[in-house]
Coordinates of N, CA and C in Angstrom, one line a residue:
X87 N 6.8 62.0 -18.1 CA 7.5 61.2 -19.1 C 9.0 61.2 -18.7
X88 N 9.9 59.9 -18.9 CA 10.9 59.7 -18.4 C 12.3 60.5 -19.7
X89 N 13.4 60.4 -19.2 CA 14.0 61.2 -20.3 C 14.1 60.2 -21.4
X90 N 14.5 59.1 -21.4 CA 14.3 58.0 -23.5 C 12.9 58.5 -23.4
X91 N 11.6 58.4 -23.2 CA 10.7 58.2 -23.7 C 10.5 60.0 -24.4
X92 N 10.7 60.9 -24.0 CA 10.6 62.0 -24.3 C 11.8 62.6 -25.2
X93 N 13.0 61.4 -25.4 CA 13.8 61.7 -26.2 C 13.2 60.7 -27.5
X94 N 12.6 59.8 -27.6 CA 12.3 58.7 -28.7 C 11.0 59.4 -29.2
X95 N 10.7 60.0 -28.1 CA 9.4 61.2 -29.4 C 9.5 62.1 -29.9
X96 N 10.1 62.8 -29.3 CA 11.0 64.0 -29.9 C 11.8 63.8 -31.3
X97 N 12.6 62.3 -31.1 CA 12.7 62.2 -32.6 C 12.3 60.9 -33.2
X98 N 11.2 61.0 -33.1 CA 10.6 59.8 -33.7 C 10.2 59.5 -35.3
X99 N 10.0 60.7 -35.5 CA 9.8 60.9 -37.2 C 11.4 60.8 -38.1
X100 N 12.0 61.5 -37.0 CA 13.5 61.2 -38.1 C 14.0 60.1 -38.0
X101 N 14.1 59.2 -36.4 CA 14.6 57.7 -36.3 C 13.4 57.2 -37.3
X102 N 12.4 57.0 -37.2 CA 11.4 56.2 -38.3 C 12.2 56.6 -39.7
X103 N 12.2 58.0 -40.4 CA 12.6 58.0 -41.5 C 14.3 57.3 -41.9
X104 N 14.9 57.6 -41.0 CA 16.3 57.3 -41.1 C 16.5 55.7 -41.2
X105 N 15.7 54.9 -40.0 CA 15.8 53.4 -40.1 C 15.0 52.9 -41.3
X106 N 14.0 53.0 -42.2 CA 14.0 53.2 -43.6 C 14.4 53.5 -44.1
X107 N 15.3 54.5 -44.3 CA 16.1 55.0 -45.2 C 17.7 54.4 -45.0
X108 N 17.9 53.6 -44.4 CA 19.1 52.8 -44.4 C 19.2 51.4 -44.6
X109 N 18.0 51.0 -45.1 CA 17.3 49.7 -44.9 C 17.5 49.6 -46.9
X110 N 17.2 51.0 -47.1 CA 16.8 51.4 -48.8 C 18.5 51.0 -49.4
X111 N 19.2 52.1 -48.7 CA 20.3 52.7 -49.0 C 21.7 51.3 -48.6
X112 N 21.9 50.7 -47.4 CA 22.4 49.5 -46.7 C 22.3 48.5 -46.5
X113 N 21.0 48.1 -46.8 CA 20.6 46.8 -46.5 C 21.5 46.0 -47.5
X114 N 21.9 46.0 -48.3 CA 22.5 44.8 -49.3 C 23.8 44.5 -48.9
X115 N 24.3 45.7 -48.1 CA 26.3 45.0 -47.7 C 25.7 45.4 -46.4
X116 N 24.8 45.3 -45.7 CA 24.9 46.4 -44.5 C 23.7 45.0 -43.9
X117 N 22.9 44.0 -43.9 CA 21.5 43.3 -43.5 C 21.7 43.5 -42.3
X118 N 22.1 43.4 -41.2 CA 21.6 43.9 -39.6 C 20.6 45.1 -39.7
X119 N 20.6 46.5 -40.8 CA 19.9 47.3 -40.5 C 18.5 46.9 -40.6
X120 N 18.1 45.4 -40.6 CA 16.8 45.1 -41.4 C 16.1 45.4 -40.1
X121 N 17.1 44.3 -38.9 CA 16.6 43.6 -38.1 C 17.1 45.2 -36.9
X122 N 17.6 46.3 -37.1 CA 17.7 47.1 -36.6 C 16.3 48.2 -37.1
X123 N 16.1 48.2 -38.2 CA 14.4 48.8 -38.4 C 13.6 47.8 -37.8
X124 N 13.2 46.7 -37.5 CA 12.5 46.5 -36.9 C 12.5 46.3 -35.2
X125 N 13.5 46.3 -34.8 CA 13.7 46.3 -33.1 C 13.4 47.9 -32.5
X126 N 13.5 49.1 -34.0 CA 13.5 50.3 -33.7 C 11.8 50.0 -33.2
X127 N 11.5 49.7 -34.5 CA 9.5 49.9 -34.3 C 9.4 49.3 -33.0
X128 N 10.1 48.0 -32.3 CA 9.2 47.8 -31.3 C 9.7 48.1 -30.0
X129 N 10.6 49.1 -30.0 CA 10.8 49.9 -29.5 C 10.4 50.8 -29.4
X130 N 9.5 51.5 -29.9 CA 8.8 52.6 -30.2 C 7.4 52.5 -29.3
X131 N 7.1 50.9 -30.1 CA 6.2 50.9 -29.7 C 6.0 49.8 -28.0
X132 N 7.1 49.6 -27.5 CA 6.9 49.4 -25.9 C 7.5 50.8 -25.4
X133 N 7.9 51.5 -25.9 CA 8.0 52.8 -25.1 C 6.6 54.0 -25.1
X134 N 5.4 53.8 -25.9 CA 4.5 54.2 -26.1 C 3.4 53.4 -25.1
X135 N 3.9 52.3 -24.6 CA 3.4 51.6 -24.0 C 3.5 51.3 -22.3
X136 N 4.5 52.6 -22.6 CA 5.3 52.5 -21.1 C 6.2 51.0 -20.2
X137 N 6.7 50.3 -21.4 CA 6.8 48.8 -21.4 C 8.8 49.6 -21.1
X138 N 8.9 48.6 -20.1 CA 10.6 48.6 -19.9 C 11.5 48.5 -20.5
X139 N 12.6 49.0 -21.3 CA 13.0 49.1 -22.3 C 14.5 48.6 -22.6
X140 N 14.8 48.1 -21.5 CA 16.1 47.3 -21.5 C 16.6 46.2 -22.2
X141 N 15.6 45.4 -22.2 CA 16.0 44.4 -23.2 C 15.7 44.8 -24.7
X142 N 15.0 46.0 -24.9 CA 15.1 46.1 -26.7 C 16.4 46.9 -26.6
X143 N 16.9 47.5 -25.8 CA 18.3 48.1 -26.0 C 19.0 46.9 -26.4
X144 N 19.0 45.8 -25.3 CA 20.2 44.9 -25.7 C 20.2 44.4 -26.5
X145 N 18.9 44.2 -27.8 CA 18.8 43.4 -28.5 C 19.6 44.8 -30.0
X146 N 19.3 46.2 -30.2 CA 19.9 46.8 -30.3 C 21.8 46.9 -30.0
X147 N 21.9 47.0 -29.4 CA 23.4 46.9 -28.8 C 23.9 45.4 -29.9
X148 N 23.3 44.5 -29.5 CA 24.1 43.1 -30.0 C 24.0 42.9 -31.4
X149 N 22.8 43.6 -32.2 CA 22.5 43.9 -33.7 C 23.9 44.9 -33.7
X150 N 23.8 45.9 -33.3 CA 24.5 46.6 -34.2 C 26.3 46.7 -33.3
X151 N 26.5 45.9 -32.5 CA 27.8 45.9 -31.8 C 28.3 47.2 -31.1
X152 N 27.3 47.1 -30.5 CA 27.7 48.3 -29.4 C 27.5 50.0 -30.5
X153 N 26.7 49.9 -31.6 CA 26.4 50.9 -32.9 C 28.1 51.3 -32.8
X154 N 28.5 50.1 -33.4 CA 29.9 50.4 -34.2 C 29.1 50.8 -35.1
X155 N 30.0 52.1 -36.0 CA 29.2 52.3 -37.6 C 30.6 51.7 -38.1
X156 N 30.0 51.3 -39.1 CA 30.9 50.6 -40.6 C 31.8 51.3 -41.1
X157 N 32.5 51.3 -41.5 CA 33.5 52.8 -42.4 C 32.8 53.2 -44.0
X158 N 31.9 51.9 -44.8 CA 31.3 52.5 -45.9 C 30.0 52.9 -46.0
X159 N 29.7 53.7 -44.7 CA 28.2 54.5 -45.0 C 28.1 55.6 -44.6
X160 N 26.9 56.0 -45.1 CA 26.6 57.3 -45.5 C 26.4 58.3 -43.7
X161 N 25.8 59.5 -43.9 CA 26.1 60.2 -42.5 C 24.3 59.6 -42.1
X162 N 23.5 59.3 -42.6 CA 22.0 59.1 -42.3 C 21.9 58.0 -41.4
X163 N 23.1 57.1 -41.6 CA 23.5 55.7 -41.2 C 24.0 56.4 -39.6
X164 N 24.9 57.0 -39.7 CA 26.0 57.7 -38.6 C 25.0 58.1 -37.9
X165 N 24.3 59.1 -38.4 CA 22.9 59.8 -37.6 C 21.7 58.7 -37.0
X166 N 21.6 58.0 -37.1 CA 20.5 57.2 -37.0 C 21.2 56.1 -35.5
X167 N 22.5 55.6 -36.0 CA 23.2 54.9 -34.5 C 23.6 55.8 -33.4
X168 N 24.0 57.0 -33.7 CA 24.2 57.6 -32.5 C 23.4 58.3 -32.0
X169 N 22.0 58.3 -32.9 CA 20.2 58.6 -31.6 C 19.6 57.7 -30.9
X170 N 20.4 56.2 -32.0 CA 19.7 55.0 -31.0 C 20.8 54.9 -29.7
X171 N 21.8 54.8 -29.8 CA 23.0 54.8 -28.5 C 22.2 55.9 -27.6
X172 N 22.2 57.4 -27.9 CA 21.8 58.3 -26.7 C 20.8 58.0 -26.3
X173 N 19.5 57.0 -27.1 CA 18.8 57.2 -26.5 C 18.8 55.4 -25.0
X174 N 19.7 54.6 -25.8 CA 20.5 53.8 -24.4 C 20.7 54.4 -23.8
X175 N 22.1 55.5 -23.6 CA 22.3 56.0 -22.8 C 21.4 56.4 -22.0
X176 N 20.4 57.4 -22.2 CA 19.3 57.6 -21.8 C 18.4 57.0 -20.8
X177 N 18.7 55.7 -21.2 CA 17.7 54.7 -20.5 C 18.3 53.8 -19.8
X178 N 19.6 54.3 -19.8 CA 20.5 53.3 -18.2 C 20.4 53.8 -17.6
X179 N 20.4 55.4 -18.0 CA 20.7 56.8 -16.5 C 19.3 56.6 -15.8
X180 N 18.3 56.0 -16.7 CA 16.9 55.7 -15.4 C 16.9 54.9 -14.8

């Protein structure tokens, strides 16, 4: 297994909980997280798939602006962009 795919499993339960749980918490001043929980899922699920994973990054990247975080959210928010960024990172270094 490549390093994103064994990083996106590794935390797969807390990126699932967290991109829900920002969706709950941000979604009303925050709506990109909508379309950022769902690019997570299918990301999840072309990396389960062993599907190339470049373009769900970009589509990531351009939702969330390069995961600028906002200044009015919470740390779940904070936690949640900088697993999806490492896990880019991750997946350019392949």
């Amino acid at each position: 297994m490549n390093p994103v795919k064994t990083y996106l499993a590794d935390h797969a339960d807390r990126l699932d909980f967290y991109t829900q749980a920002i969706t709950n918490a941000h979604g009303a001043h925050h709506p990109e997280v909508f379309a950022v929980r769902d690019q997570y899922i299918q990301l999840r699920a072309d990396s389960a798939n062993d599907r190339q994973l470049a373009d769900n990054f970009a589509q990531l990247r351009a939702t969330t602006h390069d995961y600028a975080i906002p200044n009015d959210v919470c740390p779940v928010f904070k936690a949640t962009y900088h697993m999806l960024a490492k896990a880019d990172a991750l997946n350019a270094q392949a």
